[in-house]
Coordinates of C-alpha atoms in Angstrom, one line a residue:
X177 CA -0.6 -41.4 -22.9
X178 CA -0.9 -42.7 -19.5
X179 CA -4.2 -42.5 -17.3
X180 CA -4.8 -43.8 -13.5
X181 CA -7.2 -47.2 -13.9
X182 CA -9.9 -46.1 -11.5
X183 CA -12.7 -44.9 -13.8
X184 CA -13.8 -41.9 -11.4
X185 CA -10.4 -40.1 -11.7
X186 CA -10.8 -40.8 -15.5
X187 CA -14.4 -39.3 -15.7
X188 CA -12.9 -36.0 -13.2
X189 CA -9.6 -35.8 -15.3
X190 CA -11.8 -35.8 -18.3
X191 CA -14.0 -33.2 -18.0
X192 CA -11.3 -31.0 -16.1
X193 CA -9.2 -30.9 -19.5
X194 CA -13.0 -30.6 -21.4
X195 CA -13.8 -27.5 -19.0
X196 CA -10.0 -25.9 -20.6
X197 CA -8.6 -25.8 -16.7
X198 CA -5.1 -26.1 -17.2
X199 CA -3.2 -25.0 -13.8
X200 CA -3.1 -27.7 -11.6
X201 CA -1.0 -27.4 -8.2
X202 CA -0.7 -31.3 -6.5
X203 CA 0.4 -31.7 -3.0
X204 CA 1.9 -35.0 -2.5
X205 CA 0.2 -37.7 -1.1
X206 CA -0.8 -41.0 -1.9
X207 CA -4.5 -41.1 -1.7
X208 CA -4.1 -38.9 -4.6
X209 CA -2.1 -40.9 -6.6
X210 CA -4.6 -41.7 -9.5
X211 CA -5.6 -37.2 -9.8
X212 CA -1.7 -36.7 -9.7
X213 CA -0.8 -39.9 -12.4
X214 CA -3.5 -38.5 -14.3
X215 CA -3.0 -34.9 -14.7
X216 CA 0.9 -35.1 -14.8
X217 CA 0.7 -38.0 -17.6
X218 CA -1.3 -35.2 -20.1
X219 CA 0.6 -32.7 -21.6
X220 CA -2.2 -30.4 -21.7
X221 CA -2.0 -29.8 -17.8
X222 CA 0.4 -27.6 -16.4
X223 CA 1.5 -29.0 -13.2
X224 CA 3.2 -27.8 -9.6
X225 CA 4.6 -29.3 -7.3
X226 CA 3.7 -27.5 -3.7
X227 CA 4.4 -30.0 -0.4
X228 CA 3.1 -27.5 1.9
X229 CA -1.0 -27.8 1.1
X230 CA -1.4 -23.8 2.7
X231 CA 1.2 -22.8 0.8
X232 CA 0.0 -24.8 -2.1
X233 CA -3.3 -23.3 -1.5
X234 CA -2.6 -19.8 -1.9
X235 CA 0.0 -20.0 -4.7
X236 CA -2.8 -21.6 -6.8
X237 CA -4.9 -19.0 -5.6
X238 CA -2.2 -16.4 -7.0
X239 CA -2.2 -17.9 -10.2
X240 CA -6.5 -17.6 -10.5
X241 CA -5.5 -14.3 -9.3
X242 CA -3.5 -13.2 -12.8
X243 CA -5.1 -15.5 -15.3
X244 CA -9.3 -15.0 -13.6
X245 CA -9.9 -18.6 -14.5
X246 CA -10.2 -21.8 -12.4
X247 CA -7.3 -23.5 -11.1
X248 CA -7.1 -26.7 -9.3
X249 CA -5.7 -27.4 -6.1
X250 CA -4.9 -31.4 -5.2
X251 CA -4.6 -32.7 -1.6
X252 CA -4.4 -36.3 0.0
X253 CA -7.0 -37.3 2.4
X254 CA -6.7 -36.3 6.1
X255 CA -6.3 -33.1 7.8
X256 CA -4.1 -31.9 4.3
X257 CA -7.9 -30.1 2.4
X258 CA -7.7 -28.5 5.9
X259 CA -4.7 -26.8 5.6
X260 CA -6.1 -25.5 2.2
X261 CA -9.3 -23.5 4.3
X262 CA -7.4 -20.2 4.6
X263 CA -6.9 -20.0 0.5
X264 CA -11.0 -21.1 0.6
X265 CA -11.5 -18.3 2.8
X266 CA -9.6 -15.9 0.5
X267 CA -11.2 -17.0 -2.7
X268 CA -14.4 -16.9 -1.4
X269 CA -14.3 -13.0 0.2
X270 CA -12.2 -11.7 -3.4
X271 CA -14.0 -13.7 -5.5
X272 CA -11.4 -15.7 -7.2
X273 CA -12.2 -19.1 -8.6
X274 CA -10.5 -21.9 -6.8
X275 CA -11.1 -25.5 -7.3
X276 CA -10.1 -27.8 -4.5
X277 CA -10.2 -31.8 -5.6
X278 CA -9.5 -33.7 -2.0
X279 CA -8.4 -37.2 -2.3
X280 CA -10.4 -39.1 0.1
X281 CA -10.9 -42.8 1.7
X282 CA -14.2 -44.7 0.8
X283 CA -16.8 -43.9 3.1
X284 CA -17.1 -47.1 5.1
X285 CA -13.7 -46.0 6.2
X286 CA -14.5 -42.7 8.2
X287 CA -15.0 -42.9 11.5
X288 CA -13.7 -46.0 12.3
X289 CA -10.1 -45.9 13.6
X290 CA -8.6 -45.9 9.8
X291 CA -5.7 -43.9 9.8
X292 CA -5.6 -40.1 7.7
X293 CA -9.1 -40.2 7.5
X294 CA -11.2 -37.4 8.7
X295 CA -15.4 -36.2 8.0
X296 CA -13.9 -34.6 4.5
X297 CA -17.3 -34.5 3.3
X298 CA -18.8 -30.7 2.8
X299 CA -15.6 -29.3 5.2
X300 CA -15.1 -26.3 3.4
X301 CA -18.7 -25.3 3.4
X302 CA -19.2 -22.5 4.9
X303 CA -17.1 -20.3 2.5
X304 CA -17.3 -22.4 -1.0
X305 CA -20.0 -21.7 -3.4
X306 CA -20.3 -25.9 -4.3
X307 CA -19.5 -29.1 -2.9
X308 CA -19.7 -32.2 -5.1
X309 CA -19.2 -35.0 -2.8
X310 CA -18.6 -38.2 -5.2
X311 CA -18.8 -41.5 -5.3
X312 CA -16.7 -44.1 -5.6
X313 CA -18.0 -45.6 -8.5
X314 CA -17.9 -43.2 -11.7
X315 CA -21.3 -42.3 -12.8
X316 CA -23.6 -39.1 -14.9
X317 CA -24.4 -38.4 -11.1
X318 CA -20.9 -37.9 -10.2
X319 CA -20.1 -36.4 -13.5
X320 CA -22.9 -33.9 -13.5
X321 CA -21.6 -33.1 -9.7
X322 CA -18.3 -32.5 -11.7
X323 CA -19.4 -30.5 -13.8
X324 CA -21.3 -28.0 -11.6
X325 CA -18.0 -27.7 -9.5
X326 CA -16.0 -26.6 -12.8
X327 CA -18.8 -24.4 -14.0
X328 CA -19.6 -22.2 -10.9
X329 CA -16.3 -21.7 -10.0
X330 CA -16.0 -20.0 -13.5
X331 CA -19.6 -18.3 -13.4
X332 CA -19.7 -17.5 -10.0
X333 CA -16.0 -16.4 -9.4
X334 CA -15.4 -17.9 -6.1
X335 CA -14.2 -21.5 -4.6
X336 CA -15.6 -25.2 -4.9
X337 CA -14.7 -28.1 -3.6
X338 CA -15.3 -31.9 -5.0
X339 CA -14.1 -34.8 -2.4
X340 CA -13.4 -37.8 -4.2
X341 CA -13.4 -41.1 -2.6
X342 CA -10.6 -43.9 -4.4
X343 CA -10.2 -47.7 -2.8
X344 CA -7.3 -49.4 -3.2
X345 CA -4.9 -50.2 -5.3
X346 CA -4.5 -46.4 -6.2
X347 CA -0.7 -46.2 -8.6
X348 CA -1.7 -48.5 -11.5
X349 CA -2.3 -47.0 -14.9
X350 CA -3.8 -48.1 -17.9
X351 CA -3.4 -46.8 -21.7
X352 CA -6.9 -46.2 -22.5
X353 CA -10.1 -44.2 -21.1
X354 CA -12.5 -46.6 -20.5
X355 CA -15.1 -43.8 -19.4
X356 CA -17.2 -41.6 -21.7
X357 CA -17.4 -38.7 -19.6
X358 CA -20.8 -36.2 -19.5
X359 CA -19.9 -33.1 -20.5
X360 CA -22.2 -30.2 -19.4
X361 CA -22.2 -26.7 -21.2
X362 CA -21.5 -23.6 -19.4
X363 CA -24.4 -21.5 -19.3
X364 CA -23.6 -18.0 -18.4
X365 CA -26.7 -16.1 -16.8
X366 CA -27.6 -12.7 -18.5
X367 CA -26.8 -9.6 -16.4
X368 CA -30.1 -7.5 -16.8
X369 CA -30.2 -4.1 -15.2
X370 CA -33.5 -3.0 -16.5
X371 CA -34.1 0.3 -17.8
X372 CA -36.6 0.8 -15.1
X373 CA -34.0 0.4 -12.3
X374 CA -31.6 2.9 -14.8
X375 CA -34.5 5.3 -14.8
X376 CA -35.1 5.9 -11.1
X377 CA -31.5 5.7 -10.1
X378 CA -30.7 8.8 -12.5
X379 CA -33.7 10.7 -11.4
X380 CA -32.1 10.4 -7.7
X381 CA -28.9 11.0 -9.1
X382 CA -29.5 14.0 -10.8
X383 CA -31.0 16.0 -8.1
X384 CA -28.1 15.0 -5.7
X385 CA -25.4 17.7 -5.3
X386 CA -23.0 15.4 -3.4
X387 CA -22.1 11.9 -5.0
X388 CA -19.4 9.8 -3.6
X389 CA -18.3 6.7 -5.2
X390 CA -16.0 4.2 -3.1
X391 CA -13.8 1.8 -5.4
X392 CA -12.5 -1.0 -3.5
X393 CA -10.1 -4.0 -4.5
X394 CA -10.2 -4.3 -8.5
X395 CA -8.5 -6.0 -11.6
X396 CA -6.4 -3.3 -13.7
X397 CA -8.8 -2.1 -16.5
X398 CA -12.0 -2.6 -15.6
X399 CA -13.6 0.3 -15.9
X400 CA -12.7 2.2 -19.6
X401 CA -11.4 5.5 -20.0
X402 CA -14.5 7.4 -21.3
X403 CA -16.7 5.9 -17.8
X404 CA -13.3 7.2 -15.7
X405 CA -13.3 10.4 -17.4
X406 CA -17.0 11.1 -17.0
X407 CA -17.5 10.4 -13.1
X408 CA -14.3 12.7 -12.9
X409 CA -15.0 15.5 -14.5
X410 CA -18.8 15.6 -12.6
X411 CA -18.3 18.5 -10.1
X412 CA -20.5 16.8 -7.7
X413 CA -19.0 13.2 -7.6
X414 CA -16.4 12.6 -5.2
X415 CA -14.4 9.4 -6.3
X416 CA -12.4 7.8 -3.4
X417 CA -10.0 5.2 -4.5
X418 CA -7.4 2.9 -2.8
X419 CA -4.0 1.4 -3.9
X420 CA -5.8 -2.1 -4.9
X421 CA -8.1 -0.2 -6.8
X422 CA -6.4 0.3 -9.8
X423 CA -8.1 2.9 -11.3
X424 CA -6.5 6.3 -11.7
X425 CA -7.2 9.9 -12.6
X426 CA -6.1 13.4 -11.0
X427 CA -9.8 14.3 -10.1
X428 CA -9.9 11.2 -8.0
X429 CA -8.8 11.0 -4.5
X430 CA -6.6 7.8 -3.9
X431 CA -5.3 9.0 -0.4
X432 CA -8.5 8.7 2.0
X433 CA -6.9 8.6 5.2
X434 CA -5.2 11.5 5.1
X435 CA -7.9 13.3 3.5
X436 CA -10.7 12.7 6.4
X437 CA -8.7 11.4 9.4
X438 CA -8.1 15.0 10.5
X439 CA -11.7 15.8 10.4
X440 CA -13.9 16.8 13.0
X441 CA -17.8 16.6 13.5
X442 CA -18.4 19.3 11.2
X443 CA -16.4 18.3 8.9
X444 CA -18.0 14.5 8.2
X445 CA -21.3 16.4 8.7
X446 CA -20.4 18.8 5.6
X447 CA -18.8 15.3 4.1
X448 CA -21.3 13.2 4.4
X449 CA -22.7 12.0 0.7
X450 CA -26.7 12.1 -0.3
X451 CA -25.8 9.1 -2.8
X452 CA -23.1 6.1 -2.2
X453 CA -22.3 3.9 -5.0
X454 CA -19.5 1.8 -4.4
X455 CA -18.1 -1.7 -6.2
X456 CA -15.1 -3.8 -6.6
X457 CA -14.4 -6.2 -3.2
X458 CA -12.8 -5.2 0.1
X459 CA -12.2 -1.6 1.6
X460 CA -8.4 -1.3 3.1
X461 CA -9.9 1.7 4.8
X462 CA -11.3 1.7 8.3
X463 CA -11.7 5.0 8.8
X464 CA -13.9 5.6 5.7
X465 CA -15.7 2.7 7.1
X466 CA -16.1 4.2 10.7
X467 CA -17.2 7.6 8.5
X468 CA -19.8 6.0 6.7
X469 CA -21.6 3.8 9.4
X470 CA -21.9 6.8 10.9
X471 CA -23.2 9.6 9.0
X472 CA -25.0 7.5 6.2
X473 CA -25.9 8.2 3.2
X474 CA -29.5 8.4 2.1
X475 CA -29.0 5.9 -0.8
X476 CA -26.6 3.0 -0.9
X477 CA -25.8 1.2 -3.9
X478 CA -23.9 -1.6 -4.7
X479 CA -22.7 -3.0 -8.3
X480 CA -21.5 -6.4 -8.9
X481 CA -22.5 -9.4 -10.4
X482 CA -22.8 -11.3 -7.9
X483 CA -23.3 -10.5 -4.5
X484 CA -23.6 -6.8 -2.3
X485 CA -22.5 -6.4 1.4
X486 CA -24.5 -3.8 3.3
X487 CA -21.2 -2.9 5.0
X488 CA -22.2 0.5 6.1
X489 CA -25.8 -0.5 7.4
X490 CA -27.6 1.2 4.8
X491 CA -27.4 -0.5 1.4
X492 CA -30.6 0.3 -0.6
X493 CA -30.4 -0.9 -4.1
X494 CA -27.5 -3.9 -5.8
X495 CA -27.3 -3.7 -9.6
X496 CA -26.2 -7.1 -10.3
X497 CA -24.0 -6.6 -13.2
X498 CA -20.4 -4.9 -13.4
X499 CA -19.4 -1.7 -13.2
X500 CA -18.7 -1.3 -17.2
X501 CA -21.6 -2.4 -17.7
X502 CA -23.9 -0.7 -15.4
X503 CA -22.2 2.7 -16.0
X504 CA -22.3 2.2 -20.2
X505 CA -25.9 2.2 -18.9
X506 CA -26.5 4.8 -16.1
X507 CA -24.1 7.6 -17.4
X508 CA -26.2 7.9 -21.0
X509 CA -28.9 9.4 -18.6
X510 CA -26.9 11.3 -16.5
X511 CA -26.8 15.1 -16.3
X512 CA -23.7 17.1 -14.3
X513 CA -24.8 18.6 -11.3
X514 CA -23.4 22.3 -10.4
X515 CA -21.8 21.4 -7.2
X516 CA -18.4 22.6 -4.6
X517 CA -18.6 19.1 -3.8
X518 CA -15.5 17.9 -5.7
X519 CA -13.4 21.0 -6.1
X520 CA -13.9 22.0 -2.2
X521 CA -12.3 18.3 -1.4
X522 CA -9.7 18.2 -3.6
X523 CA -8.5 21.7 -2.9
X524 CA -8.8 20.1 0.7
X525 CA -6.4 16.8 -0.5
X526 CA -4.3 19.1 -2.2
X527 CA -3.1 21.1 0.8
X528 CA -2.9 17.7 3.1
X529 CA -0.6 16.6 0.3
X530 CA 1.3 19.5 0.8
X531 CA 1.9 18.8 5.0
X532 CA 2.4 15.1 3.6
X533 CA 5.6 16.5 2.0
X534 CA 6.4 18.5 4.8
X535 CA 6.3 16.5 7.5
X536 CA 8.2 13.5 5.3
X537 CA 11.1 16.0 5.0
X538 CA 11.7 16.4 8.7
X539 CA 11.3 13.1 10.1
X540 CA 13.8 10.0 10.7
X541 CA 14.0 7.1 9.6
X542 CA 11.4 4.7 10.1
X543 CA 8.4 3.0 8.0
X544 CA 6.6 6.4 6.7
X545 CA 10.2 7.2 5.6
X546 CA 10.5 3.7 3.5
X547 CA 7.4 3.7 1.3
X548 CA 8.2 7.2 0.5
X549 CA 11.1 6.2 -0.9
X550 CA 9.2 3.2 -2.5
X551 CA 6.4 5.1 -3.9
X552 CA 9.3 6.9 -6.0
X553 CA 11.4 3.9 -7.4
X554 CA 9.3 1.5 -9.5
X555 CA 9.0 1.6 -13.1
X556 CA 6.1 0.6 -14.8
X557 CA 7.1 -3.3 -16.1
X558 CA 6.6 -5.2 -12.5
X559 CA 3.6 -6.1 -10.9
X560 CA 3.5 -4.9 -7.1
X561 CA 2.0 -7.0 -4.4
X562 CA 1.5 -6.0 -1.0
X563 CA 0.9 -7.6 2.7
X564 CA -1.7 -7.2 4.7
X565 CA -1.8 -5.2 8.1
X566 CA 1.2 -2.3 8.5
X567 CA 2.2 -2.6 4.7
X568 CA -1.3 -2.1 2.6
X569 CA -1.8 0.7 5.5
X570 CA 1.1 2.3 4.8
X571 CA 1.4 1.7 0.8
X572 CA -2.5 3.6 1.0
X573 CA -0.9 6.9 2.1
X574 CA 1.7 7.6 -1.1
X575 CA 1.0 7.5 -4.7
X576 CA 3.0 5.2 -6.4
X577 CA 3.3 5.0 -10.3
X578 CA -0.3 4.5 -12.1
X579 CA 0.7 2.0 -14.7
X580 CA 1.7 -0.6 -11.9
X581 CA -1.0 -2.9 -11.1
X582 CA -1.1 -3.9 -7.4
X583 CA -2.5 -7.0 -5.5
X584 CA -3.2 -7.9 -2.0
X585 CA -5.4 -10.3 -0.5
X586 CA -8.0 -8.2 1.1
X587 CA -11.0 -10.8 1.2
X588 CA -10.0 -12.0 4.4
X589 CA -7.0 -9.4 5.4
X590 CA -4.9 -12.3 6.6
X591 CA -1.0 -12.2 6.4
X592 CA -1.1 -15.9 5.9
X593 CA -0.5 -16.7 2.6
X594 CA 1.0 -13.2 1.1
X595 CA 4.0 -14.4 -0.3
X596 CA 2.7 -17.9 -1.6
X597 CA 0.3 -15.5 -3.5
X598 CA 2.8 -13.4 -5.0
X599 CA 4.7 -16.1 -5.9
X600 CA 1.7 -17.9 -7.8
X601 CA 0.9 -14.7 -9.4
X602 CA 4.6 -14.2 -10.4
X603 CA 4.7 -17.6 -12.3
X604 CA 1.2 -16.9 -14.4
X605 CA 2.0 -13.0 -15.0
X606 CA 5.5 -14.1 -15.9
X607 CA 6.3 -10.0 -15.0
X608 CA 8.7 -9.1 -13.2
X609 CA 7.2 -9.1 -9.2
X610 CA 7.7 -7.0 -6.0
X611 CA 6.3 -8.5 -2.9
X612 CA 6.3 -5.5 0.0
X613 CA 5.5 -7.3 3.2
X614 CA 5.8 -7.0 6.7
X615 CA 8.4 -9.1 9.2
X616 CA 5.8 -10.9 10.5
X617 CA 3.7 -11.8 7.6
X618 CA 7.0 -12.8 5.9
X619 CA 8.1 -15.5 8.5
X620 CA 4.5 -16.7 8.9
X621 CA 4.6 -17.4 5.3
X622 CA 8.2 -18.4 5.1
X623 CA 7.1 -22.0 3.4
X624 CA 6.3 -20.4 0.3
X625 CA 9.9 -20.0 -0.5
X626 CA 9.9 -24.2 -0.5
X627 CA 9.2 -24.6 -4.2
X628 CA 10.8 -24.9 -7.6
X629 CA 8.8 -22.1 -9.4
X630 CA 10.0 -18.8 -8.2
X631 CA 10.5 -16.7 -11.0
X632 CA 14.0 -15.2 -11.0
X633 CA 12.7 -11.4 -11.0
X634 CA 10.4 -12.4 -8.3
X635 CA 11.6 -9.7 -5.6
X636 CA 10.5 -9.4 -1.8
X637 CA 10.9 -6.3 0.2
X638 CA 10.5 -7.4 3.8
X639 CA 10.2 -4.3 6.3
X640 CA 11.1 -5.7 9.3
X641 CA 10.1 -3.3 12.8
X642 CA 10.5 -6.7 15.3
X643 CA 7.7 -7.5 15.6
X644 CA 3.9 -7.0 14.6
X645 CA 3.8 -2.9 14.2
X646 CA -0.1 -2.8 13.1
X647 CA -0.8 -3.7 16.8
X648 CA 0.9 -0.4 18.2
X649 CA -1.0 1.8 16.1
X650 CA -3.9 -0.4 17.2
X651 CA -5.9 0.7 20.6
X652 CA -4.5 -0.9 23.7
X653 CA -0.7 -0.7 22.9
X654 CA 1.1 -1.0 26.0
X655 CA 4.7 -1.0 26.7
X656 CA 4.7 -4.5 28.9
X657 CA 5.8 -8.0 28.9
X658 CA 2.2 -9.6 27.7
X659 CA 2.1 -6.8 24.8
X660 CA 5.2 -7.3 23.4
X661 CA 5.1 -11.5 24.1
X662 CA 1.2 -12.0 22.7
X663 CA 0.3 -9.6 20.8
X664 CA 3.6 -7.4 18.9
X665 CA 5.8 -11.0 19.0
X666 CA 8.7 -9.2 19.4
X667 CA 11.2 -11.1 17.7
X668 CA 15.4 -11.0 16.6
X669 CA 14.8 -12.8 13.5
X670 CA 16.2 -12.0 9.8
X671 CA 15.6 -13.2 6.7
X672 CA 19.4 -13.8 5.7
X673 CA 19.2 -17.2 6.3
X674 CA 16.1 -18.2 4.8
X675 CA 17.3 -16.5 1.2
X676 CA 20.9 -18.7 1.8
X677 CA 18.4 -21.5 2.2
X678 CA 16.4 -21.3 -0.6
X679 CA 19.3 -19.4 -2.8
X680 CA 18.0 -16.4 -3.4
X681 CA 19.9 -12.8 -3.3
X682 CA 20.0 -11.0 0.1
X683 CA 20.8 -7.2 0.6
X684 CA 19.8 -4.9 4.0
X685 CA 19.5 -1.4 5.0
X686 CA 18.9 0.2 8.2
X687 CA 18.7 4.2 6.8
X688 CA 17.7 6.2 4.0
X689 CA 21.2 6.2 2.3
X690 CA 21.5 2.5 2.8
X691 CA 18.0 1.5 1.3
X692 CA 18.4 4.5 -1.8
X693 CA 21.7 2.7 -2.7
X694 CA 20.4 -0.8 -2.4
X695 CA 17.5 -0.2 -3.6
X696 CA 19.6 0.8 -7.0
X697 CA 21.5 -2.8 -7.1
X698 CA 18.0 -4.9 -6.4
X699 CA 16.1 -3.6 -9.4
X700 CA 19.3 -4.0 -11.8
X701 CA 19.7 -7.5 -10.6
X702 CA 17.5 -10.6 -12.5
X703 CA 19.6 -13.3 -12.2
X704 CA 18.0 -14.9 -8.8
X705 CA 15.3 -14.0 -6.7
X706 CA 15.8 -12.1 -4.1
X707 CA 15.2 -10.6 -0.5
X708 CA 15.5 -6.8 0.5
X709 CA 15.1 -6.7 3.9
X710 CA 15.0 -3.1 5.4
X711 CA 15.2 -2.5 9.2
X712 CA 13.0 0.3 11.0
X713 CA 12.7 1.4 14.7
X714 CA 10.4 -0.2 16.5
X715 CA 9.6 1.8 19.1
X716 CA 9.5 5.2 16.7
X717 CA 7.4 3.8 13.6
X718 CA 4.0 4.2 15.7
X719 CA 4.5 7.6 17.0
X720 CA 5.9 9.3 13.6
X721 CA 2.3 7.7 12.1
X722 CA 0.5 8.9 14.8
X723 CA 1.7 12.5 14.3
X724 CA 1.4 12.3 10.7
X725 CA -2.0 12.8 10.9
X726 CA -2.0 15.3 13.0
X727 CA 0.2 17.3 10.4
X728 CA -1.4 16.6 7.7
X729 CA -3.8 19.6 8.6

């Protein structure tokens, strides 16, 4: 075997494969030469390929995603570890661990006129949870700053960064290690919820007749059935749930805007909970947002291991453990409550649901019209992933089938890197994969086509309006030039061309009886990727949301 002569790419190759990291997307460069010799000379690395470094980013990132273990990302010095920031910025906000290595020039050479050579040093800071800025000269300093960047990515779930400086000459190779690498233990911290904190939230919890328990973006299974079935069959917990949740019982109410967008005054008022808990990461949901800021609860609390946003202005108590965990705990002490609480809103959901069918029926084509028919069609062996803006909006109003696990980047709710995600999380899942995304996000993103790993059931629906639909939902849609140019970017563009590019399948529709029949062809087909691109009216697709709500009641 094969390793790059400079001892400092030995030392981080070394304790890489010691740490088991195995995943390891390279964008080519040169000042990386001796990281991308090294990892793609050992057979225990599975390398990609990735030229685009945003792209590259976020398909590692969909690969941590699947597997909830580190994977590297490999850049060249210059402004390429910027171009990784966005994928930072997601890992950071959904807690996914991401490990960026940036090649870098020696330090003597920054900021002197040398070309590709920028401040590299700590310039993903502000959303990475470590920085080991090495040395060019392999050492137990460097390797213990090595080792911290490998083990709190893994303990901490989120993003680190090591820069790593290399000198000339950067290709030659050698057939022996001639570093003995320091090798640090991970030591996980114990999650202690003492029996103390158990004690006084049940005696809060027990008085309370209304309970309401958020669930925002989660892994499938991470709450059992028995600590599911319990919080739903307590008749004065109200669980709300959204499609990134992935948990799933009849008692619980996945469809939150249509439940309170209709409501008035009185209604929050009679809504509003005495005891929040909520965990998992991001809410899609701005109206429960809006609904909680405003008529607060009078106890707030927030389980997860690691950190607790007081996103409703009123967070009193974080249990620093995870939800299995803390409700194995909590629900031992726990006595039902006699309570209308979750009956009244259910009964309440149940005839929305009803006005939801209803109004489906006698409306044209448009977007409502197309998740409704793909809430109906997906059979429980893919994995769905979804867009940000219009598409998580709209997927949050149907049910789709339980057993599908679904993914979105919600930690920073940017339609950057959606498909390069999918993708990544296509290749480690090896399931078959839908992506549902919008026109915009698609073409913004269109880069992540531009490698050699797509799966061929990797499947993209593309719901293309012209343009950037979230913005005429949004306040301040108007029908003028500077609306349509800056903020909709009304476009002609189709993604025909891209799939002949990059050889993957292409069907369209333009109605119901178009996309049903296509539709039928796309999931029979695994022989290529490919692209489904279904064409709404743009000028129809805000109005038919905006009186959806308004029938709903």
């Amino acid at each position: 075997m094969k390793y790059p002569k400079i001892p400092l790419a030995q030392s981080l190759l070394e304790i890489c494969e010691a740490k088991g990291i195995q995943h390891i997307v390279i964008s080519p460069g040169s000042r990386n030469a001796p990281l991308t010799l090294g990892f793609t000379n050992n057979p225990f690395f599975t390398c990609y390929s990735i030229a685009d470094e945003r792209c590259a980013a976020f398909f590692a990132l969909g690969i941590a995603q699947q597997i909830n273990k580190p994977v590297v990302v490999v850049c060249t010095s210059g402004s390429a570890v910027l171009n990784f920031y966005p994928a930072v910025a997601e890992a950071f906000y959904s807690m996914i661990p991401l490990v960026v290595i940036s090649a870098d020039r020696p330090l003597d050479k920054v900021d002197i006129g040398d070309g590709q050579t920028i401040r590299q040093e700590n310039v993903l800071a502000n959303h990475t949870i470590y920085n080991a800025n090495l040395t060019e000269i392999a050492s137990e300093e460097n390797d213990i700053k090595i080792n911290g960047a490998f083990n709190t990515a893994m303990l901490k779930s989120g993003p680190t960064h090591i820069n790593v400086p290399f000198e000339e000459p950067l290709y030659e190779v050698v057939d022996s290690l001639s570093v003995d690498s320091l090798i640090l233990p991970l030591i996980k911290e114990e999650e202690i919820v003492s029996l103390e904190e158990i004690f006084a939230a049940t005696n809060i919890w027990n008085t309370a007749k209304k309970k309401l328990i958020l669930i925002g973006t989660m892994p499938p299974n991470t709450l059992d059935t028995a600590i599911i079935n319990h919080l739903a069959n307590d008749p004065s917990v109200v669980v709300l749930t959204e499609t990134t949740s992935n948990v799933h019982h009849p008692n619980f109410i996945p469809h939150i805007d249509t439940l309170i967008t209709p409501f008035a005054d009185a209604d929050f008022v009679a809504f509003q909970p005495d005891i929040l808990v909520t965990f998992g990461g991001m809410i899609v949901s701005k109206r429960i947002k809006s609904f909680l800021r405003k008529y607060q609860p009078k106890h707030h609390w927030h389980v997860d291991s690691h950190r607790a946003y007081n996103t409703f202005g009123c967070l009193t108590h974080h249990f620093k453990t995870t939800p299995q965990k803390f409700f194995e705990k909590f629900l031992l002490y726990v006595i039902y409550k006699d309570s209308y609480y979750q009956n009244y809103y259910l009964t309440i959901l149940k005839d929305r649901l009803s006005k939801h069918e209803t109004y489906l029926n006698k409306i044209d084509f448009c977007d409502l019209k197309v998740f409704e028919q793909l809430s109906t069609c997906f059979s429980d062996a893919i994995h769905l992933q979804i867009s940000n803006s219009s598409a998580i909006r709209y997927t949050q109003l149907f049910k789709f089938n339980p057993s599908i696990p679904v993914f979105c980047n919600r930690g920073t709710s940017g339609i950057d890197g959606s498909t390069s995600t999918a993708i990544g999380a296509a290749v480690a899942s090896q399931k078959p994969t839908i992506l549902i995304t919008g026109d915009v996000s698609f073409f913004y993103d269109s880069n992540a086509l531009w490698n050699n790993y797509m799966p061929k059931n990797f499947k993209i629906i593309v719901i293309n309006n012209g343009g950037g639909g979230i913005f005429r939902i949004l306040p301040g849609h108007q029908e003028n030039d500077t609306f349509h140019t800056y903020f909709e970017t009304s476009h002609c563009l189709t993604a025909e061309n891209l799939a002949k590019m990059y050889s993957m399948k292409y069907t369209k529709a333009s109605s119901i009886e178009s996309l049903k029949q296509e539709l039928t062809s796309f999931f029979g087909n695994s022989e290529q990727p490919q692209i489904l691109e279904v064409f709404t009216p743009t000028y129809d697709n805000d109005k038919l949301l905006k009186d959806y709500f308004k029938n709903v009641v």
